Short mmCIF file of C-alpha atoms and ligand atoms in Angstrom, two decimals:
data_model
loop_
_atom_site.label_atom_id
_atom_site.label_comp_id
_atom_site.label_asym_id
_atom_site.label_seq_id
_atom_site.Cartn_x
_atom_site.Cartn_y
_atom_site.Cartn_z
CA MET A 1 81.89 133.53 67.16
CA ALA A 2 85.43 133.09 68.55
CA PRO A 3 86.36 129.51 69.46
CA THR A 4 85.99 128.80 73.15
CA ARG A 5 88.47 125.94 73.30
CA PRO A 6 92.13 126.94 73.59
CA GLN A 7 94.32 125.93 70.63
CA THR A 8 96.54 123.46 72.45
CA LYS A 9 97.50 121.15 69.60
CA GLN A 10 100.98 122.57 69.14
CA LEU A 11 101.71 122.80 72.82
CA LYS A 12 103.65 120.06 74.55
CA ALA A 13 101.82 118.45 77.46
CA PRO A 14 103.46 119.86 80.59
CA ASP A 15 103.77 116.48 82.31
CA GLU A 16 105.01 114.56 79.28
CA PRO A 17 107.91 112.50 80.60
CA VAL A 18 111.30 113.37 79.17
CA PRO A 19 114.38 111.33 80.10
CA LEU A 20 117.08 113.21 81.96
CA LEU A 21 119.64 111.72 79.57
CA SER A 22 119.46 110.41 76.03
CA GLN A 23 121.36 107.35 74.74
CA GLU A 24 123.87 109.79 73.26
CA ASP A 25 124.40 111.45 76.65
CA ALA A 26 125.12 108.22 78.56
CA THR A 27 125.50 104.46 78.18
CA VAL A 28 123.29 102.56 80.58
CA ILE A 29 123.45 98.78 80.88
CA PHE A 30 120.93 96.99 83.07
CA VAL A 31 122.34 93.90 84.83
CA LEU A 32 119.81 91.23 85.75
CA GLY A 33 119.84 87.65 86.98
CA GLY A 34 118.41 85.79 89.93
CA PRO A 35 119.60 86.44 93.47
CA GLY A 36 123.10 85.00 93.83
CA SER A 37 123.67 84.59 90.08
CA GLY A 38 126.83 86.71 90.32
CA LYS A 39 125.73 90.16 89.15
CA GLY A 40 127.82 92.06 91.68
CA THR A 41 130.86 89.87 91.05
CA GLN A 42 130.79 90.46 87.30
CA CYS A 43 130.00 94.18 87.65
CA ALA A 44 133.20 94.56 89.68
CA ASN A 45 135.16 93.06 86.76
CA LEU A 46 133.46 95.30 84.23
CA LYS A 47 134.01 98.37 86.39
CA LYS A 48 137.74 97.65 86.54
CA ASP A 49 138.29 96.91 82.85
CA TYR A 50 135.72 99.03 81.04
CA GLY A 51 135.53 102.11 83.24
CA PHE A 52 131.88 101.76 84.12
CA VAL A 53 130.39 103.31 87.22
CA HIS A 54 128.55 100.53 89.06
CA PHE A 55 125.34 101.13 90.96
CA SER A 56 123.60 98.23 92.67
CA ALA A 57 119.95 99.07 93.27
CA GLY A 58 119.97 96.73 96.29
CA ASP A 59 123.00 98.50 97.79
CA LEU A 60 121.37 101.92 97.27
CA LEU A 61 118.22 100.68 98.98
CA ARG A 62 120.19 99.28 101.94
CA GLU A 63 122.02 102.62 102.25
CA GLU A 64 118.72 104.49 102.22
CA GLN A 65 117.31 102.04 104.77
CA ASP A 66 120.21 102.83 107.11
CA ARG A 67 120.22 106.59 106.51
CA PRO A 68 119.17 108.33 109.72
CA GLY A 69 115.92 110.18 109.17
CA SER A 70 114.91 108.29 106.06
CA GLU A 71 111.14 108.13 105.76
CA PHE A 72 111.44 104.91 103.76
CA GLY A 73 113.72 102.93 106.09
CA GLU A 74 111.13 100.66 107.60
CA ARG A 75 109.36 99.99 104.31
CA ILE A 76 112.64 99.09 102.58
CA SER A 77 113.79 96.88 105.43
CA ASN A 78 110.53 94.95 105.44
CA ASP A 79 110.38 94.53 101.65
CA ILE A 80 113.98 93.28 101.51
CA LYS A 81 113.40 90.68 104.21
CA GLU A 82 110.21 89.53 102.49
CA GLY A 83 111.89 89.45 99.07
CA LYS A 84 109.36 91.99 97.77
CA ILE A 85 110.00 94.77 95.30
CA VAL A 86 110.34 98.18 96.95
CA PRO A 87 108.00 100.79 95.39
CA MET A 88 109.66 101.90 92.19
CA GLU A 89 109.47 105.63 92.93
CA ILE A 90 112.04 105.15 95.70
CA THR A 91 114.48 103.05 93.68
CA VAL A 92 114.26 105.10 90.50
CA GLN A 93 114.84 108.32 92.44
CA LEU A 94 117.88 106.87 94.25
CA LEU A 95 119.37 105.77 90.93
CA LYS A 96 118.56 109.05 89.23
CA ASN A 97 120.26 111.03 92.01
CA SER A 98 123.34 108.79 91.95
CA ILE A 99 123.69 108.95 88.17
CA TRP A 100 123.26 112.71 88.09
CA ASP A 101 125.76 113.24 90.93
CA THR A 102 128.33 111.08 89.17
CA ILE A 103 128.00 112.96 85.91
CA GLN A 104 128.31 116.28 87.72
CA LYS A 105 131.28 115.27 89.88
CA GLU A 106 133.21 112.77 87.76
CA GLY A 107 132.00 113.34 84.23
CA VAL A 108 131.73 109.56 83.72
CA ARG A 109 128.83 108.57 81.49
CA LYS A 110 128.93 104.77 81.47
CA PHE A 111 126.73 103.02 84.01
CA LEU A 112 126.04 99.47 85.09
CA ILE A 113 122.70 99.38 86.87
CA ASP A 114 122.85 96.13 88.82
CA GLY A 115 119.72 94.34 90.05
CA PHE A 116 117.45 96.69 88.15
CA PRO A 117 114.82 96.83 86.72
CA ARG A 118 113.25 94.04 88.76
CA LYS A 119 109.68 94.88 87.76
CA MET A 120 108.09 96.24 84.56
CA ASP A 121 107.03 99.51 86.20
CA GLN A 122 110.67 100.21 87.19
CA ALA A 123 111.83 99.51 83.63
CA LEU A 124 109.29 101.84 82.04
CA LYS A 125 109.71 104.64 84.60
CA PHE A 126 113.52 104.59 84.37
CA GLU A 127 113.65 104.59 80.58
CA GLU A 128 111.03 107.35 80.43
CA THR A 129 112.50 109.65 83.06
CA VAL A 130 116.21 108.84 83.46
CA CYS A 131 117.77 107.21 80.40
CA PRO A 132 116.96 104.50 77.86
CA SER A 133 119.24 101.48 78.36
CA LYS A 134 121.54 100.12 75.66
CA PHE A 135 120.82 96.52 76.61
CA THR A 136 120.28 94.17 79.55
CA LEU A 137 123.07 91.83 80.58
CA PHE A 138 121.31 88.75 81.91
CA PHE A 139 123.00 86.11 84.05
CA ASP A 140 121.18 82.82 83.64
CA CYS A 141 121.48 80.46 86.59
CA PRO A 142 119.43 77.57 88.02
CA GLU A 143 117.94 78.01 91.49
CA ASP A 144 119.90 75.21 93.15
CA VAL A 145 123.19 76.87 92.14
CA MET A 146 122.01 80.29 93.31
CA GLN A 147 120.74 78.92 96.61
CA LYS A 148 124.07 77.31 97.40
CA ARG A 149 125.91 80.56 96.66
CA LEU A 150 123.50 82.65 98.73
CA LEU A 151 123.66 80.39 101.77
CA LYS A 152 127.46 80.49 101.58
CA ARG A 153 127.40 84.29 101.17
CA GLY A 154 125.03 84.46 104.14
CA GLU A 155 127.73 83.06 106.42
CA THR A 156 129.52 86.43 106.22
CA SER A 157 127.32 88.97 104.40
CA GLY A 158 125.27 90.07 107.38
CA ARG A 159 122.37 90.51 104.95
CA ALA A 160 118.87 90.11 106.39
CA ASP A 161 117.77 88.21 103.28
CA ASP A 162 120.57 85.64 102.80
CA ASN A 163 118.67 82.95 104.71
CA GLU A 164 116.59 80.00 103.53
CA GLU A 165 113.21 81.60 104.20
CA SER A 166 113.94 84.90 102.46
CA ILE A 167 115.73 83.15 99.59
CA LYS A 168 112.58 81.14 98.80
CA LYS A 169 110.56 84.37 98.62
CA ARG A 170 113.19 86.13 96.51
CA PHE A 171 113.17 83.28 93.98
CA LYS A 172 109.38 83.49 93.71
CA THR A 173 109.52 87.25 93.11
CA PHE A 174 112.26 86.76 90.56
CA VAL A 175 110.27 84.25 88.52
CA GLU A 176 106.92 86.04 88.77
CA THR A 177 108.01 89.67 88.54
CA SER A 178 111.57 90.04 87.26
CA LEU A 179 111.78 87.42 84.50
CA PRO A 180 108.94 89.15 82.59
CA VAL A 181 111.19 92.22 82.39
CA VAL A 182 113.93 90.14 80.75
CA GLU A 183 111.34 88.68 78.36
CA HIS A 184 110.14 92.18 77.50
CA PHE A 185 113.62 93.34 76.56
CA GLU A 186 114.30 90.04 74.78
CA LYS A 187 111.39 90.75 72.44
CA GLU A 188 113.08 94.05 71.59
CA GLY A 189 116.38 92.26 70.88
CA ARG A 190 118.05 94.06 73.79
CA VAL A 191 119.23 91.15 75.98
CA VAL A 192 122.75 89.78 76.24
CA LYS A 193 122.44 86.39 77.92
CA VAL A 194 125.32 84.68 79.68
CA SER A 195 125.36 81.41 81.59
CA ALA A 196 126.32 82.15 85.21
CA VAL A 197 126.98 78.51 86.10
CA PRO A 198 130.75 78.19 85.46
CA GLY A 199 133.33 79.76 87.75
CA PRO A 200 133.61 83.57 87.86
CA ASP A 201 136.57 83.79 85.46
CA GLU A 202 134.90 81.69 82.82
CA VAL A 203 131.68 83.67 83.14
CA TYR A 204 133.64 86.89 82.70
CA GLU A 205 135.35 85.61 79.53
CA ASP A 206 131.90 84.98 78.07
CA VAL A 207 130.72 88.44 79.16
CA LYS A 208 133.68 90.09 77.43
CA LYS A 209 133.11 88.12 74.24
CA LYS A 210 129.44 89.08 74.14
CA LEU A 211 130.12 92.76 74.89
CA GLU A 212 132.55 92.83 72.01
CA GLU A 213 129.69 91.75 69.75
CA TRP A 214 127.98 94.97 70.87
CA GLY A 215 131.07 97.00 70.01
CA MET A 216 132.32 97.35 73.59
CA LYS A 217 135.95 96.69 74.48
CA PRO A 218 138.00 96.93 77.68
CA GLU A 219 139.51 100.41 78.04
CA SER A 220 143.11 99.20 77.98
CA LYS A 221 142.58 97.65 74.54
CA LYS A 222 141.19 100.79 72.94
P1 ADP B 301 124.30 88.75 93.02
O1 ADP B 301 124.85 90.15 93.03
O2 ADP B 301 123.75 88.35 91.70
O3 ADP B 301 123.33 88.46 94.11
P2 ADP B 301 127.01 87.99 93.89
O4 ADP B 301 127.93 88.56 92.87
O5 ADP B 301 126.93 88.66 95.20
O6 ADP B 301 125.54 87.75 93.27
O7 ADP B 301 127.43 86.47 94.10
C1 ADP B 301 126.77 85.64 95.05
C2 ADP B 301 127.81 84.76 95.74
O8 ADP B 301 128.31 83.79 94.82
C3 ADP B 301 129.02 85.51 96.26
O9 ADP B 301 129.43 84.96 97.46
C4 ADP B 301 130.07 85.34 95.15
O10 ADP B 301 131.38 85.34 95.66
C5 ADP B 301 129.71 83.96 94.61
N1 ADP B 301 129.88 83.85 93.15
C6 ADP B 301 129.69 84.82 92.22
N2 ADP B 301 129.88 84.34 90.98
C7 ADP B 301 130.20 83.04 91.11
C8 ADP B 301 130.51 81.99 90.18
N3 ADP B 301 130.51 82.21 88.87
N4 ADP B 301 130.78 80.77 90.68
C9 ADP B 301 130.75 80.52 92.01
N5 ADP B 301 130.48 81.47 92.94
C10 ADP B 301 130.19 82.71 92.51
O1 C5P B 302 120.05 93.06 94.25
P1 C5P B 302 119.92 92.68 95.70
O2 C5P B 302 119.87 91.19 95.87
O3 C5P B 302 120.96 93.35 96.54
O4 C5P B 302 118.51 93.23 96.16
C1 C5P B 302 118.06 93.02 97.49
C2 C5P B 302 116.59 93.39 97.62
O5 C5P B 302 116.38 94.78 97.38
C3 C5P B 302 115.62 92.69 96.68
O6 C5P B 302 115.32 91.35 97.06
C4 C5P B 302 114.41 93.62 96.78
O7 C5P B 302 113.72 93.44 98.01
C5 C5P B 302 115.08 94.99 96.80
N1 C5P B 302 115.22 95.53 95.44
C6 C5P B 302 114.10 96.12 94.84
N2 C5P B 302 114.19 96.64 93.57
C7 C5P B 302 115.35 96.55 92.91
C8 C5P B 302 116.50 95.98 93.50
C9 C5P B 302 116.38 95.48 94.78
O8 C5P B 302 113.03 96.17 95.44
N3 C5P B 302 115.43 97.04 91.65
MG1 MG B 303 124.27 91.84 94.26
#
C-alpha cells in the first residue's frame, strides 16, 4: 500500500526563521547599559569615527509614539513612563525597517543598536529574524551615578521618564530584565565591558582600546 504520510523530511519548514542578514552581510553591535550610563553619548563618538549607523531603540519607539495614526502610540507612551519593556514585536520591526532602509538607501552595513536588546525575547527574535550580533558593548555604571546623570538630563530633555519615579522603575526593569541579557551574551563570550563611571572622553578611550581587541579601528586610521 502507498504511504499515506507525505515525505516531508527534506522539505524546509515554511515558518523556520531566517535572519534577513548574515554576519557577513552586516556588522551589528548591541549597546547596553543602565539608563543614563552614557550609551547615546558613546554611540555618537563611534558613529563619527568608525562610520557606524546609530539606531537607538528608545528613539525609534518615541518616534513611533509620536507618529500620527500609529496604533501603538498609547501603549508605547505608557510603557516608557512606567519603565516597562514595549512588546518586542514592535521594537524589532522598527529596527528591522530602519536597518533595511539604510542598506537600501546608503549601502552602509555597520550598525550600533543602542538600548537593545533589553529583554531575552528581543535578543532571540532579532538574532533569528534580522541579524546575529557581533558582540554587545556594555557600559557598566552604578545606580547612584546614573540617577544623578538622568536627573540632570531631565532638566532639559523633555523626556517623560527622566524623573525620580520613572527612574526607579527603569532601574528595576534593568536589573530584573535587561541584565540577564548581558549575562546570556557573556556566557557566549560576546560582551565587551567598559566602565562608564569616568568622564566621557576617558570612557571613549577605553571603548576604542577594547574595540581594537576585536579588530575594529577608526575609519581614519585604516
Ligand atoms: P543613555 O543613552 O545610556 O541613557 P546618555 O548618553 O543620554 O545615556 O547620557 C545620560 C546623561 O549623562 C547625558 O546628559 C549625558 O550628557 C551625560 N553623560 C554621558 N556620559 C557621561 C559621562 N561619562 N560622565 C558624565 N556624564 C555623562
Ligand atoms: O534607551 P532609552 O532610555 O531611550 O529607552 C526608553 C524606554 O523605551 C525604556 O525605558 C523602555 O520603556 C523602552 N524601550 C523598550 N525596549 C527597548 C528600548 C527601549 O521597551 N529595547
Ligand atoms: Mg539613550
